[in-house]
XYZ file of C-alpha atoms in Angstrom:
514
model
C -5.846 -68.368 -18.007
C -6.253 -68.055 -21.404
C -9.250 -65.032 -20.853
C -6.252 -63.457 -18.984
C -4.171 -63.272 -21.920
C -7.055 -62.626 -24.527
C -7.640 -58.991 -22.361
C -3.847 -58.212 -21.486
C -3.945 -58.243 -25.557
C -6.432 -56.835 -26.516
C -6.095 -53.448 -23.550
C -2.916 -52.205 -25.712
C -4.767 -52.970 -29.209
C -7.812 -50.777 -27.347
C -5.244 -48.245 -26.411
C -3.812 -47.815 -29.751
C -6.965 -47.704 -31.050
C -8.306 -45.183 -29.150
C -5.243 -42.940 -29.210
C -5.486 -43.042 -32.987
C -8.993 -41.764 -32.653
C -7.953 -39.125 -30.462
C -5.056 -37.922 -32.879
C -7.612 -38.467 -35.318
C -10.409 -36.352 -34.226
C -7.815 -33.257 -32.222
C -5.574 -33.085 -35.422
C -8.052 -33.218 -38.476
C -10.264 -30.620 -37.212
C -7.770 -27.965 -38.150
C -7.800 -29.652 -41.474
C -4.959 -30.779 -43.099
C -2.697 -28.768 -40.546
C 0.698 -29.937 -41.318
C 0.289 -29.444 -45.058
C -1.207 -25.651 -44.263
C 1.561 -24.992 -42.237
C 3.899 -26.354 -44.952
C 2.538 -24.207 -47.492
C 2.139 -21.253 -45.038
C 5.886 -21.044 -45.331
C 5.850 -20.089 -48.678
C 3.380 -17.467 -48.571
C 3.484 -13.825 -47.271
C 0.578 -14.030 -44.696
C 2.269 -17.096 -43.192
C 2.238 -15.845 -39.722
C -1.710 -15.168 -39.911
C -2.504 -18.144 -41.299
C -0.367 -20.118 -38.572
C -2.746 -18.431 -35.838
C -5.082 -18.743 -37.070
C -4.903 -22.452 -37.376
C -3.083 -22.454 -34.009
C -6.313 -21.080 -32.059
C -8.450 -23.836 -34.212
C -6.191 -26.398 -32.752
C -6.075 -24.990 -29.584
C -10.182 -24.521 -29.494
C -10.124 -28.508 -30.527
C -7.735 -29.248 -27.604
C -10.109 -27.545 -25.084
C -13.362 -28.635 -26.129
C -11.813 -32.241 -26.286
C -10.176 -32.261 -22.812
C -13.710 -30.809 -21.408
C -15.667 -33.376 -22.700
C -13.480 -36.172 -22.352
C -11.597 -35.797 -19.055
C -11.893 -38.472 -16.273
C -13.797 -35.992 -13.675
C -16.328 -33.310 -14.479
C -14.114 -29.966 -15.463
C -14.655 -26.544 -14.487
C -14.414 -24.476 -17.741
C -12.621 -21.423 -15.460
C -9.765 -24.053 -14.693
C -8.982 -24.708 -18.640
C -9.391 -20.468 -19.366
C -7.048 -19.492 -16.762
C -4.616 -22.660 -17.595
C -4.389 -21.704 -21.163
C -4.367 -17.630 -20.092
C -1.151 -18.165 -17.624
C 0.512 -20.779 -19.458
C 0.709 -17.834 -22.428
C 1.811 -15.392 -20.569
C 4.468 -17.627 -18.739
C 6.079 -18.890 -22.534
C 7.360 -15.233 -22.818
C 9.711 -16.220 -19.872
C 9.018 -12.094 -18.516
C 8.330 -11.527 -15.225
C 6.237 -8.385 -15.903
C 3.965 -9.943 -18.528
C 1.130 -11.879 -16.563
C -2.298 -13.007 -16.631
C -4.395 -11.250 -13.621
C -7.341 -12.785 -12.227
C -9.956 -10.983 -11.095
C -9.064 -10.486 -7.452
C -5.675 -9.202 -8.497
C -7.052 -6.847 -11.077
C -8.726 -5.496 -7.877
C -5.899 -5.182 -6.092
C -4.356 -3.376 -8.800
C -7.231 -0.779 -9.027
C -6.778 -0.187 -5.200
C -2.772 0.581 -5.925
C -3.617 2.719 -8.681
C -6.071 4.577 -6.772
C -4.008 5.233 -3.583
C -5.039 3.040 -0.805
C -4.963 -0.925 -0.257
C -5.689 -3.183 2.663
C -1.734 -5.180 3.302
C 1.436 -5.340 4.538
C 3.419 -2.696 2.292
C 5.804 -4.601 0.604
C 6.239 -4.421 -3.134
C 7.555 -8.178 -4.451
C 8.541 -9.914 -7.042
C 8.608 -14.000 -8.150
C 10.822 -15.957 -10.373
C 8.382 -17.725 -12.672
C 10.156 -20.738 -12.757
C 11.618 -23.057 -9.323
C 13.516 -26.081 -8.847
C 14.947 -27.824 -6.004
C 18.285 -25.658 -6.504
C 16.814 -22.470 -7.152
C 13.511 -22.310 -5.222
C 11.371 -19.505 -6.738
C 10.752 -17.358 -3.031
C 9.099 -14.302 -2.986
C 11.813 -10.874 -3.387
C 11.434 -7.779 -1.216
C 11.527 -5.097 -4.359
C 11.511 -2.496 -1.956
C 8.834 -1.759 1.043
C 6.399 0.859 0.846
C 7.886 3.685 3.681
C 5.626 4.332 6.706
C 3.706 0.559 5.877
C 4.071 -2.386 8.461
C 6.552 -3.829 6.287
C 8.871 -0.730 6.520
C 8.704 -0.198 10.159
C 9.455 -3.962 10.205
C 12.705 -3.231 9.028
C 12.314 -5.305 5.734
C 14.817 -4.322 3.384
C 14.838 -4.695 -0.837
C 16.601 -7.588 -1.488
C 15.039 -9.254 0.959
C 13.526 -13.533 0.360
C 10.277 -14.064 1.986
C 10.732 -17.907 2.804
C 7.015 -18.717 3.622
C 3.780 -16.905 4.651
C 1.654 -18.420 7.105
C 4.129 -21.529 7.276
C 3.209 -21.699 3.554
C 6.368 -21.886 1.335
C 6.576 -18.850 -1.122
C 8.344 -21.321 -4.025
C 5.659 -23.566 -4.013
C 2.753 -20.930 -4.930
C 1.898 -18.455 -7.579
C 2.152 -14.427 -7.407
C -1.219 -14.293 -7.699
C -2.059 -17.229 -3.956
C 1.220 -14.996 -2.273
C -0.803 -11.760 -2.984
C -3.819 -12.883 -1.509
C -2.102 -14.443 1.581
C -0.684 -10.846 2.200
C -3.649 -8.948 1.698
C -6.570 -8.939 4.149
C -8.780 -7.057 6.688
C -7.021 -4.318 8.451
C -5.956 -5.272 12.034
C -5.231 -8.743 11.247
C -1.683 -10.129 11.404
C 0.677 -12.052 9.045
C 3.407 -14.140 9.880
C 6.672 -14.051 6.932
C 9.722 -16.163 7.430
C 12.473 -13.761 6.066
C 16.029 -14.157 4.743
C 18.292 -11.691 4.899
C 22.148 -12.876 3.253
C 22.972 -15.975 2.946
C 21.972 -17.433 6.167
C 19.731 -14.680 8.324
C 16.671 -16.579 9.026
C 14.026 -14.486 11.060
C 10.220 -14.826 11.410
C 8.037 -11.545 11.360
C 4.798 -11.169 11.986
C 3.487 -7.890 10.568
C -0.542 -6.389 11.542
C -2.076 -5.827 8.181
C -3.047 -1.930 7.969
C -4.945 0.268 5.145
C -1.611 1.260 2.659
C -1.668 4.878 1.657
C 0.687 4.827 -1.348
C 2.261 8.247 -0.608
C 4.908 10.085 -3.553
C 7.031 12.816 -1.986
C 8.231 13.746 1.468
C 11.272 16.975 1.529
C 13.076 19.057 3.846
C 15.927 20.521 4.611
C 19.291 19.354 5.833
C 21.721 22.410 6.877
C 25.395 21.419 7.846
C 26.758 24.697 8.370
C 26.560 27.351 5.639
C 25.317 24.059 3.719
C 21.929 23.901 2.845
C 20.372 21.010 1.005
C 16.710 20.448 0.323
C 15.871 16.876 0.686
C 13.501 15.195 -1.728
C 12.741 11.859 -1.356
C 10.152 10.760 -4.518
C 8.836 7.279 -3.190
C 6.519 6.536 -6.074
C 5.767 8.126 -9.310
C 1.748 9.004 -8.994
C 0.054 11.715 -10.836
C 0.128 13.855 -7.991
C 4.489 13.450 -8.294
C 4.972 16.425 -10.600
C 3.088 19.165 -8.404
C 4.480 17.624 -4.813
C 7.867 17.487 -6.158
C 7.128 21.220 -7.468
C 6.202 22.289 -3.665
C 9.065 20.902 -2.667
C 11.359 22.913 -5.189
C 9.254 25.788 -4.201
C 10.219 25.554 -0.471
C 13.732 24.871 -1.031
C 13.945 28.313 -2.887
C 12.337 29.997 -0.490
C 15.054 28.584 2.178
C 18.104 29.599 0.393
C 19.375 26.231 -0.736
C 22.488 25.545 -1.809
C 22.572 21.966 -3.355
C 19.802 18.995 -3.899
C 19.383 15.635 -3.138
C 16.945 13.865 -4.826
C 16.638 10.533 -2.823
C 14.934 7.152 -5.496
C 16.341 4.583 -3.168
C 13.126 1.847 -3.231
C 11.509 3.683 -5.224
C 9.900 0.965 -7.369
C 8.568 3.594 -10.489
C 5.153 4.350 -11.501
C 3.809 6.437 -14.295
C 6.159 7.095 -17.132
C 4.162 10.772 -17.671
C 4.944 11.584 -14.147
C 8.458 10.880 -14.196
C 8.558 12.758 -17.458
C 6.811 16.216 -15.685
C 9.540 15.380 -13.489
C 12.532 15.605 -15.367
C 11.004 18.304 -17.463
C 11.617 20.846 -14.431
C 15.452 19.942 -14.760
C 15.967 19.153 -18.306
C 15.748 22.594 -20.431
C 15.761 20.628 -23.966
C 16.011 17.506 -25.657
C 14.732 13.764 -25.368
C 14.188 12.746 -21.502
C 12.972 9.256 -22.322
C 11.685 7.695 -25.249
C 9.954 3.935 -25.626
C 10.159 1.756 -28.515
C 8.432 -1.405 -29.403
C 7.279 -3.232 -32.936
C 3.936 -1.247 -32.677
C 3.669 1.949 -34.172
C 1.368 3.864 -31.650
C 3.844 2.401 -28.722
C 6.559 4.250 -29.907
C 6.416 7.513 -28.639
C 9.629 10.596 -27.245
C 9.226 12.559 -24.270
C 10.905 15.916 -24.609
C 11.843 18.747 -22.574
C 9.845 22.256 -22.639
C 12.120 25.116 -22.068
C 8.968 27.095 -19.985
C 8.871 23.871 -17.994
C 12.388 23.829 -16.447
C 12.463 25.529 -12.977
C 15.419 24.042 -11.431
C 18.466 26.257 -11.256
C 21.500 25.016 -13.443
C 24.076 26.339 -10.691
C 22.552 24.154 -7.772
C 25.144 21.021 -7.372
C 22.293 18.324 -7.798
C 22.817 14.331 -6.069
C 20.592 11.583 -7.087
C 20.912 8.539 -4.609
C 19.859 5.607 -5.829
C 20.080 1.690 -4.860
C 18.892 -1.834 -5.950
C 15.326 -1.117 -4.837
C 15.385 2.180 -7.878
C 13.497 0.391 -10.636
C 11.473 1.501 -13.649
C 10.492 5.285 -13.175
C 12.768 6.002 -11.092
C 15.561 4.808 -13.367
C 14.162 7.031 -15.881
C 14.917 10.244 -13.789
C 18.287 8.663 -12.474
C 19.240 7.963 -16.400
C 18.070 11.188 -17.848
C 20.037 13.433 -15.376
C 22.762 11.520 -15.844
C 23.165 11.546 -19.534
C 22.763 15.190 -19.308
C 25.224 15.387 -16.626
C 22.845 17.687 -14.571
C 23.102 15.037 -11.544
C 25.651 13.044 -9.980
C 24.635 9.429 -8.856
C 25.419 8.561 -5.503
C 24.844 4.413 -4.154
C 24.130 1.338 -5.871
C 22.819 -0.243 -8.828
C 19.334 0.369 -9.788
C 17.317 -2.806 -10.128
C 17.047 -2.665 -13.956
C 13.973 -2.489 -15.263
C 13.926 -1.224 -19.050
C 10.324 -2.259 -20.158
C 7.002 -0.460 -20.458
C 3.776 -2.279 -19.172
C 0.108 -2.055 -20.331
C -2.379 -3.480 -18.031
C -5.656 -5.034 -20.729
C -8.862 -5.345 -18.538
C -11.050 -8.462 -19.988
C -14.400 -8.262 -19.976
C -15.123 -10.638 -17.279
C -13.090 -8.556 -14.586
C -9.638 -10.200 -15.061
C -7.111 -8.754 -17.476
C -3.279 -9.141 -18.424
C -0.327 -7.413 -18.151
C 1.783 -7.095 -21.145
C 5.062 -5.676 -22.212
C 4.810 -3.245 -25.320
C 7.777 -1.650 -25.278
C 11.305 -0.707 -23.904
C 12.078 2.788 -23.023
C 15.448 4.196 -23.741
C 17.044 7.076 -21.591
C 18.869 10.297 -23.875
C 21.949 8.219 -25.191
C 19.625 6.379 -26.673
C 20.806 3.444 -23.713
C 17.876 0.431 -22.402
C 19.048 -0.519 -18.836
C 16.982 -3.354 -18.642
C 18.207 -6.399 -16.577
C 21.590 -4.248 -16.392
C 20.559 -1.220 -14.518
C 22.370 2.415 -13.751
C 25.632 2.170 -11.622
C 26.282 5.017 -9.696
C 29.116 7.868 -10.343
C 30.192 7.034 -7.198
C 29.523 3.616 -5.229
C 28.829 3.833 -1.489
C 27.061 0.647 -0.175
C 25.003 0.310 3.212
C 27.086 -2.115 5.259
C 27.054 -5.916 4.398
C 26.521 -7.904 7.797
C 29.253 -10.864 7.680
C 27.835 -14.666 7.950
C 28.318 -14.340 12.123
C 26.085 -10.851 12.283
C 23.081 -12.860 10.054
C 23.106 -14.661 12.485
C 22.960 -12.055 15.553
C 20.630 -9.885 13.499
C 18.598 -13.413 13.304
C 18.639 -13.956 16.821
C 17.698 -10.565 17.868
C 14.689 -9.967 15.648
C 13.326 -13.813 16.728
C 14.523 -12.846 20.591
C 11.727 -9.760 20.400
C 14.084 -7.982 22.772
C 13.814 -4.485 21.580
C 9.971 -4.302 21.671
C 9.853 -5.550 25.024
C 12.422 -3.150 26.345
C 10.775 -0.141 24.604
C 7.620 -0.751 25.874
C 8.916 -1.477 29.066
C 10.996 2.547 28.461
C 8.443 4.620 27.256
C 9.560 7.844 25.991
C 13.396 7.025 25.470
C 15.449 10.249 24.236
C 18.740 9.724 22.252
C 21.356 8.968 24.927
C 19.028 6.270 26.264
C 18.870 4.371 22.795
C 22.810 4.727 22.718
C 23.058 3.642 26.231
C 21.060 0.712 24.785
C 22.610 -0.390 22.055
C 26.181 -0.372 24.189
C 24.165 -2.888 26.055
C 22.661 -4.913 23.278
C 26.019 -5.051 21.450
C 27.732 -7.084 24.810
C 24.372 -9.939 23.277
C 24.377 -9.259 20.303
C 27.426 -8.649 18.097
C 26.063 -5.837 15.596
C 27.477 -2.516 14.632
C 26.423 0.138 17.275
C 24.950 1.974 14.612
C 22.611 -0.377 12.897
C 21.218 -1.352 16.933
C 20.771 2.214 17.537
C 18.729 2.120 14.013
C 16.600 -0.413 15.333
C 16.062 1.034 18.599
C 14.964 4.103 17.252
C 12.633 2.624 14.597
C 10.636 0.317 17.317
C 10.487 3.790 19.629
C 8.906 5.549 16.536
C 6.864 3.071 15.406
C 3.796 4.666 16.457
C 4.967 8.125 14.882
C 5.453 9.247 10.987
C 8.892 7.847 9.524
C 11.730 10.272 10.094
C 12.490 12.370 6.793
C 16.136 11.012 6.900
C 18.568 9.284 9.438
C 22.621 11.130 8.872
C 23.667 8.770 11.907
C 22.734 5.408 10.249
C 22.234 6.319 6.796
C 26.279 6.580 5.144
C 24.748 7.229 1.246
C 23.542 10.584 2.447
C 26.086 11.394 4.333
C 28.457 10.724 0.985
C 26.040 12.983 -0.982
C 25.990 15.639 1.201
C 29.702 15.563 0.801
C 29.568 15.441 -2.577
C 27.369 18.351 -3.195
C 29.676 20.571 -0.771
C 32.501 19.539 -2.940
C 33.592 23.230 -4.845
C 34.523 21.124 -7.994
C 31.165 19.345 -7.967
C 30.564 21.352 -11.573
C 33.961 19.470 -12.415
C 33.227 16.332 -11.015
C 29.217 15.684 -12.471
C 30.365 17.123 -16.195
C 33.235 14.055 -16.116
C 31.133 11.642 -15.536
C 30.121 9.137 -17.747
C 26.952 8.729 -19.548
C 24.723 5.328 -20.074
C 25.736 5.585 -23.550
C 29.471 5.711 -22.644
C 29.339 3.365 -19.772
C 27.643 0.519 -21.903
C 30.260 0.792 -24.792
C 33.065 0.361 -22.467
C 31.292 -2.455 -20.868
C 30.710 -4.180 -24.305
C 34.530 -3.432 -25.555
C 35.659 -4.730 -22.195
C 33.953 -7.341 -23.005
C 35.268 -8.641 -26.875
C 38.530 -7.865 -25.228
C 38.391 -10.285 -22.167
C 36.677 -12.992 -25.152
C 40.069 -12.401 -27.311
C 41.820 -12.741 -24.354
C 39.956 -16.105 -23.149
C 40.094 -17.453 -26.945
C 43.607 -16.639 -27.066
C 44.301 -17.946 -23.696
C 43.023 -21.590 -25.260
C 44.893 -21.778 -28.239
C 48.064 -21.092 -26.154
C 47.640 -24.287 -24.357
């Protein structure tokens, strides 16, 4: 008995000894680091000499922790720890550390082609219990199993594989998605609040395409179509072929179509605008680093896009980065009129900074500002004139649920080979007596499964209600009228801000009254 209570002493007494040692030996090797930091404070290179006894400490930490730990470590576990851990303090979704395999992944983006599903995502960094951190549909890449899926932006991915999305990093969810052509995945998808629907998608080689066009005549109305998908290099000279063609056809009014487009290069959206914008600023980027700073401007020889053509930029929550850019510097310059839904809202500039053993990171250097001298980020461009793609009500989630998990549509169009229009209306009359959707979005889904072998239809004026608003609004003989009285980012944010002090008088006042 009395051994017992000699050791039950003396474990706390070893304890506090050792934990003295340890404070000891991680905290003097930076010597004297409280009193350098003290005295940092009162000299001009304090922030250098704070890093660099920062990194000592941090060097101490690390060797301590590998030498010391219970089980053997891994060095690689402690670098990427410390690597992700930095990037994650900035709280910024687009400043990450990338391991090797997603470095690779990157590279195969950049390049054109990648083995996947098609879907670009995006992850809170942080999840809790309340908030789980799922995997967002940004938008999906068109003509990609994803797309022809029907996955729409907005959309949560739930779990991959029956693994939960909240649970893992961006880094495990990207290479759960990617894999050998041929081979399926399986996402559990919400849609809403409460559309629950599994998916299983066949992985397929990803050819990140940038520009499809056409033309859309209504009469003695004739629009050339140009969807931009993705700002690439090869954006600039596609979307001139496209101009090009529309000339050559006589057009009458343009509609340039960003909806999911997710960005790209900043250069390319630049040549863009440049064929619209005669002078001045189209975008510029700012940051505290003097060779990140840098103004895009117009060239007069570069503009080739008639000022007289009535020009309609749709443009929805999937429009991010890039594609904002050309959204926000039409706008300001009222040479286009907006036509949708917010744009995502991404106002920052990324570099990607390989590291010499194959991984890198992805850092935010800068902000980039549209002609008003306006940053959109986390706010994002709201159209000139809001039309939004139908909201399905809490009972339709549901239907829309039941008939993706029910697999009736693929069975009954492979049963119907061939099926023309009036047999996918005839259909959807007959789904709809099941299934209580809007005829419209069934015969959408109808015709998507029948085409899903073909290339994806240039544009859709049964289901799609956004271009059929902008083809109205570029037929409109006061569209000069209308796009010169509309407001740019510049205006648009002032008003939001005075709104703003106004309602917090109003509150403040509001309190005192009572």
């Amino acid at each position: 008995m009395k051994t017992e209570k000699t050791s039950v002493f003396l474990r706390p007494v070893l304890t506090a000894i050792f934990t003295l040692c340890f404070a000891f030996c991680i905290l003097s090797l930076p010597s004297a680091f409280a009193q350098t930091v003290k005295s940092a404070q009162n000299t001009d290179n304090e922030k250098e000499v704070l890093s660099r006894q920062y990194i000592e400490l941090l060097n101490s930490v690390y060797t301590f922790v590998l030498e010391n730990y219970v089980d053997e470590v891994d060095p690689k576990i402690l670098y990427e720890g410390a690597l992700k851990g930095m990037m994650d303090a900035f709280g910024d979704p687009y400043t990450v550390y990338l391991g090797s395999a997603q470095m690779r992944d990157l590279n195969d983006t950049t390049t054109g082609d990648f083995g996947g599903v098609g879907l670009s995502i995006t992850k809170p960094l942080e999840t809790s219990a309340e908030k789980p951190a799922f995997v967002e549909v940004v938008s999906p890449i068109e003509d990609t199993p994803g797309w022809r899926a029907g996955i729409q932006a907005g959309d949560l991915i739930l779990s991959i594989d029956g693994t939960s999305t909240a649970e893992i990093t961006m880094e495990e969810v990207l290479k759960i998605l990617r894999g050998p052509k041929g081979t399926s995945v399986n996402l559990l998808i919400r849609r809403g609040k409460t559309g629950e629907f599994p998916i299983t998608l066949v992985r397929a080689l990803i050819e990140v395409p940038t520009v499809k066009y056409g033309m859309i005549n209504r009469g003695k109305q004739r629009t050339g179509y140009l969807r931009i998908i993705e700002f690439t290099p090869k954006t600039p000279d596609r979307v001139q072929e496209a101009l090009d063609s529309f000339k050559k056809a006589d057009f009458t009014s343009l509609i340039i179509d960003l909806r999911n487009n997710p960005g790209g290069l900043i250069s390319s959206v630049a040549d863009v605008a440049d064929k619209f914008i005669d002078t001045g600023v189209i975008v510029s980027t700012k940051s505290r680093l003097m060779f990140e700073n840098s103004v895009y401007r117009a060239k007069p020889r570069a503009t080739v896009m008639p000022k007289d053509i009535p020009a309609v930029i749709l443009i929805n929550k999937g429009s991010a980065s890039a594609s904002e850019i050309l959204a926000g510097a039409l706008k300001d310059y009222h040479l286009a009129y907006l036509v949708g839904e917010r744009t995502y809202g991404k106002g920052s500039v990324q570099q990607v900074v390989p590291l010499p053993n194959q991984d890198g990171i992805k850092l935010t250097m800068a902000r980039y500002y549209t002609p008003t001298d306006s940053n959109i980020d986390k706010i994002g461009i709201p159209p000139d004139k809001e039309i939004a793609l139908p909201v399905l009500t809490e009972a339709e989630e549901k239907a829309y649920a039941a008939l993706i998990t029910d697999d009736v549509i693929s069975k009954y169009v492979s049963a119907h080979p061939n099926m023309n229009e009036a047999d996918i209306a005839a259909y959807a009359r007959t789904l709809q007596s099941t299934y209580n959707l809007e005829l419209r979005l069934l015969r959408r889904l109808i015709k998507m499964q029948v085409n899903r072998t073909k290339p994806a239809e240039l544009y859709d004026l049964d289901f799609d209600v956004q271009l059929q608003a902008a083809l109205d609004i570029a037929a409109d003989t006061n569209f000069a009228a209308l796009v010169k009285s509309a407001k740019t980012l510049k205006e648009l944010q002032e008003s939001a801000s005075e709104e703003q002090k106004i309602s917090a008088a109003d509150a403040k006042s509001g309190k005192k009254g009572r």
